[in-house]
Amino acid sequence: MIQTLVGADVYLPGEIANTTVTMDGDRIVEIGGPVQGVEIDARGKIVAPALIDVHGDAFERQMMPRPGVFFPMETAVLETDRQLAANGIATAYHSVTLSFEPGLRSVERGRALMEALRDLAPRLTVENRVQLRWETFAFEALDTLDWAMEAPLKPSLAFNDHLSMAMRAEEVPIQQRLFEHSPDFPVMDVGDEALFAKRYSKHKERSGLDYEDHKRLVKRVWERRPDVVSTTQTVAAKARDRGIPMLSHDDTQAETRSFYHDLGATTSEFPMTMGPVKAARAGGDMIIFGSPNAVRGGSHIGSLGAADMVEAGFCDMLASDYYYPAMLAAVDRLDREKRADRLSLWSLVSTGPARAMGLTDRGEIAEGKRADLVLVDWPKGHTPTIQGTWVAGRAAYRAQPGA
């Protein structure tokens, strides 16, 4: 079907122009031409590239809306998909945590989610992909990683090490911890009951284990530490062979970024300090920050501020992290604060993510690109909203407010 968006301010590569955009099937076929096919009135609105979310785990709220209360997987996936469309996200990489813990982030639940995304694909409105958010101590996940790399999920792979983060010595702030596999990495006293309970209260709640069982699990898994580097190298080699984009998570040291860069992970996700940021830039790697960080005016744990990194040119993309509406809200706040021009800000949720994930067919409005578009209502001085989301030329979401 041929459709033409008419009368909008269109975010094109390098300029904003009041023009037309024509879609034929799943492609953008003309910009600035006459109306063809179905006319879509976009007067007074913005037409921009649809959002690409490279890291989002808000789906967990649909899976487990209250601690220990799980909903059917099909219900969770369908609801998540609709939320994505309503927030202008046409391509989503769901951060599916594959951990050694039972419960919400277990390997079994992660695989069930991926199978549901695969099986429900014909009923979903946006393109639901997967970020394999692998906890590097979770050797239980190796078979599932192999399966997922071959499954039709078009995944990325993110290396996470929240265990070392939690096991750091008491006196070491989270942002100042050494490279996790450094022989000098200072480790907490696991016999310190108060510290252990403080560090692992959230994990215990999420896993469904009682305190003693969870503590035994952590101590047993920590004994795998001597084998984590070689296992990580093996997993990374498999991903490289398949052309799977790789990311490292919560880097604190330049050494950390260099380690993962050498494995082929060319994106630093949520770096906590300037060391890995500068190392990423020096190595030609890309940098992600969380949209909630930008919306809230800073990191909730005291790490680098996303807005400052955008203004300094150290941010290539913004991810929803744990809240899908945050992507558009971040662009709005950064625009109000004049951290960058609007085209540059919009590229953080479209062109930048597309480049990081190797999605050469989308992320900008140009002839021949996939027709992933959003219609945005953004009155001056007010919060923007999504009024339409098109995925490969298909209307995934349309909102028509009352008069």
GROMACS .gro file of C-alpha atoms in nm:
model
  403
    1MET     CA    1   0.000   0.000   0.000
    2ILE     CA    2   0.120   0.350  -0.088
    3GLN     CA    3   0.086   0.616   0.184
    4THR     CA    4   0.201   0.977   0.202
    5LEU     CA    5   0.251   1.178   0.520
    6VAL     CA    6   0.167   1.540   0.443
    7GLY     CA    7   0.247   1.873   0.608
    8ALA     CA    8   0.489   1.764   0.883
    9ASP     CA    9   0.827   1.895   0.986
   10VAL     CA   10   1.037   1.597   0.880
   11TYR     CA   11   1.363   1.506   1.056
   12LEU     CA   12   1.592   1.427   0.763
   13PRO     CA   13   1.966   1.358   0.771
   14GLY     CA   14   2.118   1.703   0.818
   15GLU     CA   15   1.800   1.914   0.814
   16ILE     CA   16   1.445   1.960   0.931
   17ALA     CA   17   1.212   2.030   0.638
   18ASN     CA   18   0.839   2.075   0.601
   19THR     CA   19   0.775   1.820   0.331
   20THR     CA   20   0.606   1.495   0.236
   21VAL     CA   21   0.719   1.139   0.298
   22THR     CA   22   0.583   0.859   0.081
   23MET     CA   23   0.589   0.493   0.179
   24ASP     CA   24   0.528   0.207  -0.062
   25GLY     CA   25   0.501  -0.124   0.118
   26ASP     CA   26   0.783  -0.143   0.373
   27ARG     CA   27   1.006   0.126   0.220
   28ILE     CA   28   1.036   0.502   0.200
   29VAL     CA   29   1.018   0.570  -0.173
   30GLU     CA   30   1.004   0.948  -0.203
   31ILE     CA   31   1.060   1.263  -0.001
   32GLY     CA   32   0.913   1.591  -0.117
   33GLY     CA   33   0.702   1.453  -0.397
   34PRO     CA   34   0.326   1.474  -0.464
   35VAL     CA   35   0.069   1.290  -0.257
   36GLN     CA   36   0.041   0.927  -0.362
   37GLY     CA   37  -0.199   0.665  -0.235
   38VAL     CA   38  -0.350   0.722   0.107
   39GLU     CA   39  -0.294   1.073   0.241
   40ILE     CA   40  -0.205   1.096   0.611
   41ASP     CA   41  -0.256   1.443   0.752
   42ALA     CA   42   0.050   1.532   0.961
   43ARG     CA   43   0.012   1.910   0.957
   44GLY     CA   44   0.150   2.077   1.265
   45LYS     CA   45   0.327   1.757   1.370
   46ILE     CA   46   0.675   1.605   1.340
   47VAL     CA   47   0.767   1.299   1.135
   48ALA     CA   48   1.089   1.141   1.258
   49PRO     CA   49   1.269   0.808   1.239
   50ALA     CA   50   1.108   0.557   1.475
   51LEU     CA   51   1.293   0.482   1.795
   52ILE     CA   52   1.537   0.192   1.833
   53ASP     CA   53   1.583   0.067   2.188
   54VAL     CA   54   1.908  -0.126   2.233
   55HIS     CA   55   1.857  -0.209   2.602
   56GLY     CA   56   1.520  -0.232   2.775
   57ASP     CA   57   1.401  -0.455   3.057
   58ALA     CA   58   1.069  -0.292   3.144
   59PHE     CA   59   0.906  -0.612   3.017
   60GLU     CA   60   0.994  -0.761   3.355
   61ARG     CA   61   0.707  -0.561   3.507
   62GLN     CA   62   0.466  -0.742   3.280
   63MET     CA   63   0.620  -1.078   3.374
   64MET     CA   64   0.630  -1.008   3.748
   65PRO     CA   65   0.417  -0.701   3.835
   66ARG     CA   66   0.468  -0.767   4.207
   67PRO     CA   67   0.751  -0.955   4.383
   68GLY     CA   68   0.697  -1.326   4.335
   69VAL     CA   69   0.374  -1.275   4.134
   70PHE     CA   70   0.422  -1.407   3.781
   71PHE     CA   71   0.179  -1.352   3.495
   72PRO     CA   72   0.141  -1.578   3.188
   73MET     CA   73   0.428  -1.525   2.945
   74GLU     CA   74   0.199  -1.470   2.646
   75THR     CA   75   0.011  -1.195   2.830
   76ALA     CA   76   0.339  -1.029   2.928
   77VAL     CA   77   0.482  -1.035   2.575
   78LEU     CA   78   0.166  -0.903   2.406
   79GLU     CA   79   0.132  -0.618   2.655
   80THR     CA   80   0.500  -0.526   2.625
   81ASP     CA   81   0.474  -0.514   2.247
   82ARG     CA   82   0.181  -0.271   2.267
   83GLN     CA   83   0.368  -0.048   2.509
   84LEU     CA   84   0.662  -0.033   2.271
   85ALA     CA   85   0.444   0.072   1.978
   86ALA     CA   86   0.269   0.340   2.185
   87ASN     CA   87   0.608   0.484   2.280
   88GLY     CA   88   0.732   0.503   1.922
   89ILE     CA   89   0.979   0.214   1.955
   90ALA     CA   90   0.979   0.019   1.630
   91THR     CA   91   1.281  -0.200   1.708
   92ALA     CA   92   1.341  -0.326   2.060
   93TYR     CA   93   1.625  -0.531   2.202
   94HIS     CA   94   1.476  -0.688   2.514
   95SER     CA   95   1.748  -0.726   2.778
   96VAL     CA   96   1.681  -1.085   2.874
   97THR     CA   97   1.898  -1.159   3.177
   98LEU     CA   98   2.046  -1.508   3.185
   99SER     CA   99   2.162  -1.545   3.544
  100PHE     CA  100   2.267  -1.818   3.787
  101GLU     CA  101   1.976  -1.715   4.010
  102PRO     CA  102   1.634  -1.881   3.999
  103GLY     CA  103   1.320  -1.669   3.966
  104LEU     CA  104   1.267  -1.367   3.743
  105ARG     CA  105   1.612  -1.367   3.583
  106SER     CA  106   1.671  -1.739   3.563
  107VAL     CA  107   1.793  -1.913   3.249
  108GLU     CA  108   1.468  -2.108   3.228
  109ARG     CA  109   1.248  -1.798   3.241
  110GLY     CA  110   1.473  -1.616   2.997
  111ARG     CA  111   1.448  -1.899   2.747
  112ALA     CA  112   1.070  -1.915   2.791
  113LEU     CA  113   1.050  -1.543   2.713
  114MET     CA  114   1.262  -1.581   2.400
  115GLU     CA  115   1.053  -1.873   2.283
  116ALA     CA  116   0.738  -1.666   2.337
  117LEU     CA  117   0.882  -1.375   2.138
  118ARG     CA  118   0.965  -1.616   1.857
  119ASP     CA  119   0.628  -1.793   1.857
  120LEU     CA  120   0.419  -1.476   1.893
  121ALA     CA  121   0.604  -1.282   1.622
  122PRO     CA  122   0.311  -1.297   1.374
  123ARG     CA  123   0.090  -1.123   1.634
  124LEU     CA  124   0.335  -0.855   1.743
  125THR     CA  125   0.324  -0.499   1.615
  126VAL     CA  126   0.692  -0.397   1.640
  127GLU     CA  127   1.018  -0.578   1.576
  128ASN     CA  128   1.103  -0.755   1.901
  129ARG     CA  129   1.467  -0.862   1.919
  130VAL     CA  130   1.674  -0.984   2.211
  131GLN     CA  131   1.976  -0.861   2.399
  132LEU     CA  132   2.133  -1.167   2.558
  133ARG     CA  133   2.219  -1.006   2.890
  134TRP     CA  134   2.452  -1.275   3.011
  135GLU     CA  135   2.586  -1.281   3.363
  136THR     CA  136   2.936  -1.410   3.298
  137PHE     CA  137   2.933  -1.634   3.607
  138ALA     CA  138   2.617  -1.807   3.481
  139PHE     CA  139   2.764  -2.117   3.322
  140GLU     CA  140   2.411  -2.260   3.342
  141ALA     CA  141   2.326  -2.032   3.050
  142LEU     CA  142   2.584  -2.162   2.800
  143ASP     CA  143   2.350  -2.405   2.622
  144THR     CA  144   2.078  -2.140   2.603
  145LEU     CA  145   2.328  -1.889   2.463
  146ASP     CA  146   2.419  -2.137   2.189
  147TRP     CA  147   2.050  -2.189   2.113
  148ALA     CA  148   1.969  -1.818   2.111
  149MET     CA  149   2.258  -1.732   1.880
  150GLU     CA  150   2.109  -1.969   1.623
  151ALA     CA  151   1.741  -1.888   1.684
  152PRO     CA  152   1.558  -1.629   1.467
  153LEU     CA  153   1.583  -1.360   1.734
  154LYS     CA  154   1.858  -1.149   1.573
  155PRO     CA  155   2.024  -1.096   1.910
  156SER     CA  156   2.294  -0.879   2.054
  157LEU     CA  157   2.510  -1.001   2.341
  158ALA     CA  158   2.588  -0.797   2.654
  159PHE     CA  159   2.849  -0.906   2.908
  160ASN     CA  160   2.731  -0.839   3.265
  161ASP     CA  161   2.916  -0.912   3.587
  162HIS     CA  162   2.688  -0.806   3.867
  163LEU     CA  163   2.831  -1.076   4.093
  164SER     CA  164   3.177  -0.920   4.109
  165MET     CA  165   3.012  -0.581   4.152
  166ALA     CA  166   2.827  -0.706   4.458
  167MET     CA  167   3.128  -0.898   4.594
  168ARG     CA  168   3.360  -0.597   4.598
  169ALA     CA  169   3.510  -0.497   4.931
  170GLU     CA  170   3.294  -0.288   5.159
  171GLU     CA  171   3.512   0.022   5.139
  172VAL     CA  172   3.513   0.032   4.755
  173PRO     CA  173   3.244   0.251   4.595
  174ILE     CA  174   3.067   0.081   4.306
  175GLN     CA  175   3.212   0.329   4.054
  176GLN     CA  176   3.569   0.282   4.180
  177ARG     CA  177   3.594  -0.095   4.164
  178LEU     CA  178   3.885  -0.235   3.965
  179PHE     CA  179   3.858  -0.443   3.651
  180GLU     CA  180   3.664  -0.744   3.776
  181HIS     CA  181   3.930  -0.996   3.674
  182SER     CA  182   4.225  -0.805   3.811
  183PRO     CA  183   4.429  -1.012   4.060
  184ASP     CA  184   4.412  -0.706   4.288
  185PHE     CA  185   4.030  -0.693   4.292
  186PRO     CA  186   3.937  -0.647   4.661
  187VAL     CA  187   3.663  -0.886   4.775
  188MET     CA  188   3.414  -0.841   5.060
  189ASP     CA  189   3.411  -1.055   5.371
  190VAL     CA  190   3.124  -1.296   5.302
  191GLY     CA  191   3.110  -1.361   5.673
  192ASP     CA  192   2.988  -1.004   5.726
  193GLU     CA  193   2.619  -1.086   5.761
  194ALA     CA  194   2.501  -0.724   5.764
  195LEU     CA  195   2.693  -0.632   5.450
  196PHE     CA  196   2.589  -0.947   5.266
  197ALA     CA  197   2.223  -0.888   5.351
  198LYS     CA  198   2.247  -0.526   5.238
  199ARG     CA  199   2.414  -0.612   4.907
  200TYR     CA  200   2.183  -0.901   4.822
  201SER     CA  201   1.841  -0.802   4.955
  202LYS     CA  202   1.711  -0.713   4.609
  203HIS     CA  203   1.860  -1.025   4.450
  204LYS     CA  204   1.709  -1.246   4.718
  205GLU     CA  205   1.366  -1.098   4.663
  206ARG     CA  206   1.392  -1.140   4.286
  207SER     CA  207   1.515  -1.498   4.307
  208GLY     CA  208   1.254  -1.620   4.554
  209LEU     CA  209   1.519  -1.788   4.773
  210ASP     CA  210   1.543  -1.745   5.146
  211TYR     CA  211   1.850  -1.575   5.291
  212GLU     CA  212   2.058  -1.883   5.370
  213ASP     CA  213   1.986  -2.060   5.040
  214HIS     CA  214   2.071  -1.746   4.845
  215LYS     CA  215   2.395  -1.699   5.036
  216ARG     CA  216   2.499  -2.059   4.967
  217LEU     CA  217   2.423  -2.011   4.597
  218VAL     CA  218   2.635  -1.696   4.576
  219LYS     CA  219   2.932  -1.857   4.752
  220ARG     CA  220   2.914  -2.162   4.525
  221VAL     CA  221   2.896  -1.956   4.205
  222TRP     CA  222   3.177  -1.724   4.318
  223GLU     CA  223   3.407  -2.028   4.319
  224ARG     CA  224   3.380  -2.027   3.937
  225ARG     CA  225   3.581  -1.706   3.919
  226PRO     CA  226   3.905  -1.865   3.788
  227ASP     CA  227   3.716  -1.997   3.482
  228VAL     CA  228   3.512  -1.689   3.397
  229VAL     CA  229   3.764  -1.524   3.162
  230SER     CA  230   3.815  -1.831   2.946
  231THR     CA  231   3.441  -1.899   2.934
  232THR     CA  232   3.374  -1.538   2.835
  233GLN     CA  233   3.633  -1.561   2.559
  234THR     CA  234   3.466  -1.875   2.423
  235VAL     CA  235   3.120  -1.716   2.419
  236ALA     CA  236   3.256  -1.400   2.255
  237ALA     CA  237   3.424  -1.604   1.981
  238LYS     CA  238   3.091  -1.770   1.898
  239ALA     CA  239   2.921  -1.432   1.876
  240ARG     CA  240   3.197  -1.290   1.655
  241ASP     CA  241   3.166  -1.584   1.418
  242ARG     CA  242   2.795  -1.507   1.380
  243GLY     CA  243   2.833  -1.131   1.344
  244ILE     CA  244   2.639  -1.067   1.665
  245PRO     CA  245   2.687  -0.715   1.808
  246MET     CA  246   2.845  -0.723   2.154
  247LEU     CA  247   2.839  -0.481   2.445
  248SER     CA  248   2.998  -0.452   2.788
  249HIS     CA  249   2.792  -0.329   3.082
  250ASP     CA  250   2.866  -0.086   3.368
  251ASP     CA  251   3.236  -0.043   3.287
  252THR     CA  252   3.436   0.143   3.552
  253GLN     CA  253   3.795   0.119   3.422
  254ALA     CA  254   3.968   0.176   3.089
  255GLU     CA  255   4.113  -0.171   3.141
  256THR     CA  256   3.762  -0.314   3.152
  257ARG     CA  257   3.668  -0.149   2.823
  258SER     CA  258   3.993  -0.266   2.661
  259PHE     CA  259   3.929  -0.625   2.771
  260TYR     CA  260   3.586  -0.634   2.613
  261HIS     CA  261   3.697  -0.436   2.307
  262ASP     CA  262   3.956  -0.703   2.240
  263LEU     CA  263   3.679  -0.965   2.254
  264GLY     CA  264   3.484  -0.775   1.987
  265ALA     CA  265   3.244  -0.583   2.211
  266THR     CA  266   3.249  -0.246   2.037
  267THR     CA  267   2.986  -0.075   2.255
  268SER     CA  268   3.016   0.037   2.617
  269GLU     CA  269   2.678   0.025   2.787
  270PHE     CA  270   2.624   0.262   3.081
  271PRO     CA  271   2.991   0.330   3.163
  272MET     CA  272   3.019   0.459   3.518
  273THR     CA  273   3.334   0.672   3.499
  274MET     CA  274   3.534   0.870   3.244
  275GLY     CA  275   3.806   0.604   3.216
  276PRO     CA  276   3.605   0.364   2.999
  277VAL     CA  277   3.437   0.655   2.818
  278LYS     CA  278   3.773   0.790   2.702
  279ALA     CA  279   3.895   0.439   2.622
  280ALA     CA  280   3.584   0.379   2.412
  281ARG     CA  281   3.639   0.698   2.216
  282ALA     CA  282   4.008   0.618   2.166
  283GLY     CA  283   3.917   0.269   2.041
  284GLY     CA  284   3.644   0.385   1.805
  285ASP     CA  285   3.374   0.221   2.019
  286MET     CA  286   3.021   0.347   2.078
  287ILE     CA  287   2.871   0.457   2.409
  288ILE     CA  288   2.521   0.409   2.551
  289PHE     CA  289   2.360   0.587   2.843
  290GLY     CA  290   2.018   0.533   2.997
  291SER     CA  291   1.729   0.762   2.911
  292PRO     CA  292   1.600   0.764   3.272
  293ASN     CA  293   1.938   0.907   3.372
  294ALA     CA  294   1.879   1.200   3.135
  295VAL     CA  295   1.516   1.248   3.236
  296ARG     CA  296   1.590   1.248   3.609
  297GLY     CA  297   1.887   1.483   3.576
  298GLY     CA  298   2.150   1.227   3.673
  299SER     CA  299   2.228   0.867   3.762
  300HIS     CA  300   2.030   0.723   4.052
  301ILE     CA  301   2.348   0.556   4.182
  302GLY     CA  302   2.581   0.852   4.137
  303SER     CA  303   2.752   0.752   3.813
  304LEU     CA  304   2.807   0.975   3.510
  305GLY     CA  305   2.522   1.204   3.411
  306ALA     CA  306   2.379   1.121   3.069
  307ALA     CA  307   2.297   1.484   2.990
  308ASP     CA  308   2.654   1.594   3.057
  309MET     CA  309   2.784   1.313   2.837
  310VAL     CA  310   2.550   1.413   2.555
  311GLU     CA  311   2.661   1.774   2.574
  312ALA     CA  312   3.028   1.671   2.581
  313GLY     CA  313   2.988   1.444   2.279
  314PHE     CA  314   3.045   1.123   2.475
  315CYS     CA  315   2.706   0.963   2.413
  316ASP     CA  316   2.605   0.792   2.088
  317MET     CA  317   2.267   0.657   2.194
  318LEU     CA  318   2.010   0.651   2.471
  319ALA     CA  319   1.828   0.333   2.577
  320SER     CA  320   1.500   0.297   2.763
  321ASP     CA  321   1.677   0.094   3.036
  322TYR     CA  322   1.384   0.023   3.270
  323TYR     CA  323   1.112   0.262   3.139
  324TYR     CA  324   0.996   0.277   2.777
  325PRO     CA  325   0.856   0.635   2.786
  326ALA     CA  326   1.196   0.762   2.901
  327MET     CA  327   1.343   0.769   2.549
  328LEU     CA  328   1.111   1.042   2.419
  329ALA     CA  329   1.111   1.216   2.756
  330ALA     CA  330   1.493   1.226   2.750
  331VAL     CA  331   1.498   1.392   2.409
  332ASP     CA  332   1.249   1.648   2.543
  333ARG     CA  333   1.447   1.735   2.855
  334LEU     CA  334   1.779   1.751   2.671
  335ASP     CA  335   1.614   1.979   2.414
  336ARG     CA  336   1.480   2.208   2.686
  337GLU     CA  337   1.826   2.221   2.841
  338LYS     CA  338   1.979   2.291   2.498
  339ARG     CA  339   2.232   2.010   2.538
  340ALA     CA  340   2.240   1.968   2.159
  341ASP     CA  341   2.030   2.054   1.856
  342ARG     CA  342   1.715   1.851   1.793
  343LEU     CA  343   1.851   1.645   1.505
  344SER     CA  344   2.150   1.543   1.713
  345LEU     CA  345   1.926   1.455   2.005
  346TRP     CA  346   1.691   1.251   1.788
  347SER     CA  347   1.985   1.059   1.644
  348LEU     CA  348   2.051   0.927   1.997
  349VAL     CA  349   1.730   0.723   1.976
  350SER     CA  350   1.743   0.635   1.606
  351THR     CA  351   2.056   0.668   1.394
  352GLY     CA  352   2.303   0.595   1.675
  353PRO     CA  353   2.135   0.273   1.790
  354ALA     CA  354   2.097   0.159   1.428
  355ARG     CA  355   2.469   0.206   1.369
  356ALA     CA  356   2.566   0.024   1.688
  357MET     CA  357   2.350  -0.277   1.603
  358GLY     CA  358   2.446  -0.283   1.235
  359LEU     CA  359   2.090  -0.202   1.122
  360THR     CA  360   2.175  -0.035   0.794
  361ASP     CA  361   1.816  -0.042   0.667
  362ARG     CA  362   1.668   0.193   0.929
  363GLY     CA  363   1.738   0.477   1.171
  364GLU     CA  364   1.692   0.768   0.931
  365ILE     CA  365   1.438   0.903   0.684
  366ALA     CA  366   1.584   0.852   0.340
  367GLU     CA  367   1.467   0.698   0.016
  368GLY     CA  368   1.518   0.322   0.014
  369LYS     CA  369   1.524   0.293   0.394
  370ARG     CA  370   1.271   0.085   0.581
  371ALA     CA  371   0.959   0.286   0.660
  372ASP     CA  372   1.001   0.294   1.038
  373LEU     CA  373   0.849   0.631   1.128
  374VAL     CA  374   0.683   0.813   1.414
  375LEU     CA  375   0.431   1.096   1.410
  376VAL     CA  376   0.503   1.324   1.706
  377ASP     CA  377   0.288   1.595   1.860
  378TRP     CA  378   0.531   1.837   2.026
  379PRO     CA  379   0.374   2.174   2.110
  380LYS     CA  380   0.624   2.438   2.212
  381GLY     CA  381   0.693   2.426   2.584
  382HIS     CA  382   0.505   2.098   2.633
  383THR     CA  383   0.588   1.728   2.657
  384PRO     CA  384   0.591   1.544   2.324
  385THR     CA  385   0.365   1.246   2.260
  386ILE     CA  386   0.354   0.976   1.996
  387GLN     CA  387   0.048   0.986   1.769
  388GLY     CA  388   0.159   0.722   1.524
  389THR     CA  389   0.420   0.451   1.482
  390TRP     CA  390   0.485   0.279   1.151
  391VAL     CA  391   0.699  -0.034   1.135
  392ALA     CA  392   0.806  -0.130   0.782
  393GLY     CA  393   0.519   0.083   0.651
  394ARG     CA  394   0.260  -0.083   0.871
  395ALA     CA  395   0.069   0.120   1.129
  396ALA     CA  396   0.166  -0.039   1.460
  397TYR     CA  397   0.005   0.239   1.663
  398ARG     CA  398  -0.228   0.531   1.589
  399ALA     CA  399  -0.365   0.770   1.850
  400GLN     CA  400  -0.627   1.028   1.763
  401PRO     CA  401  -0.697   1.255   2.060
  402GLY     CA  402  -1.048   1.393   2.102
  403ALA     CA  403  -1.129   1.750   2.008
   0.00000   0.00000   0.00000
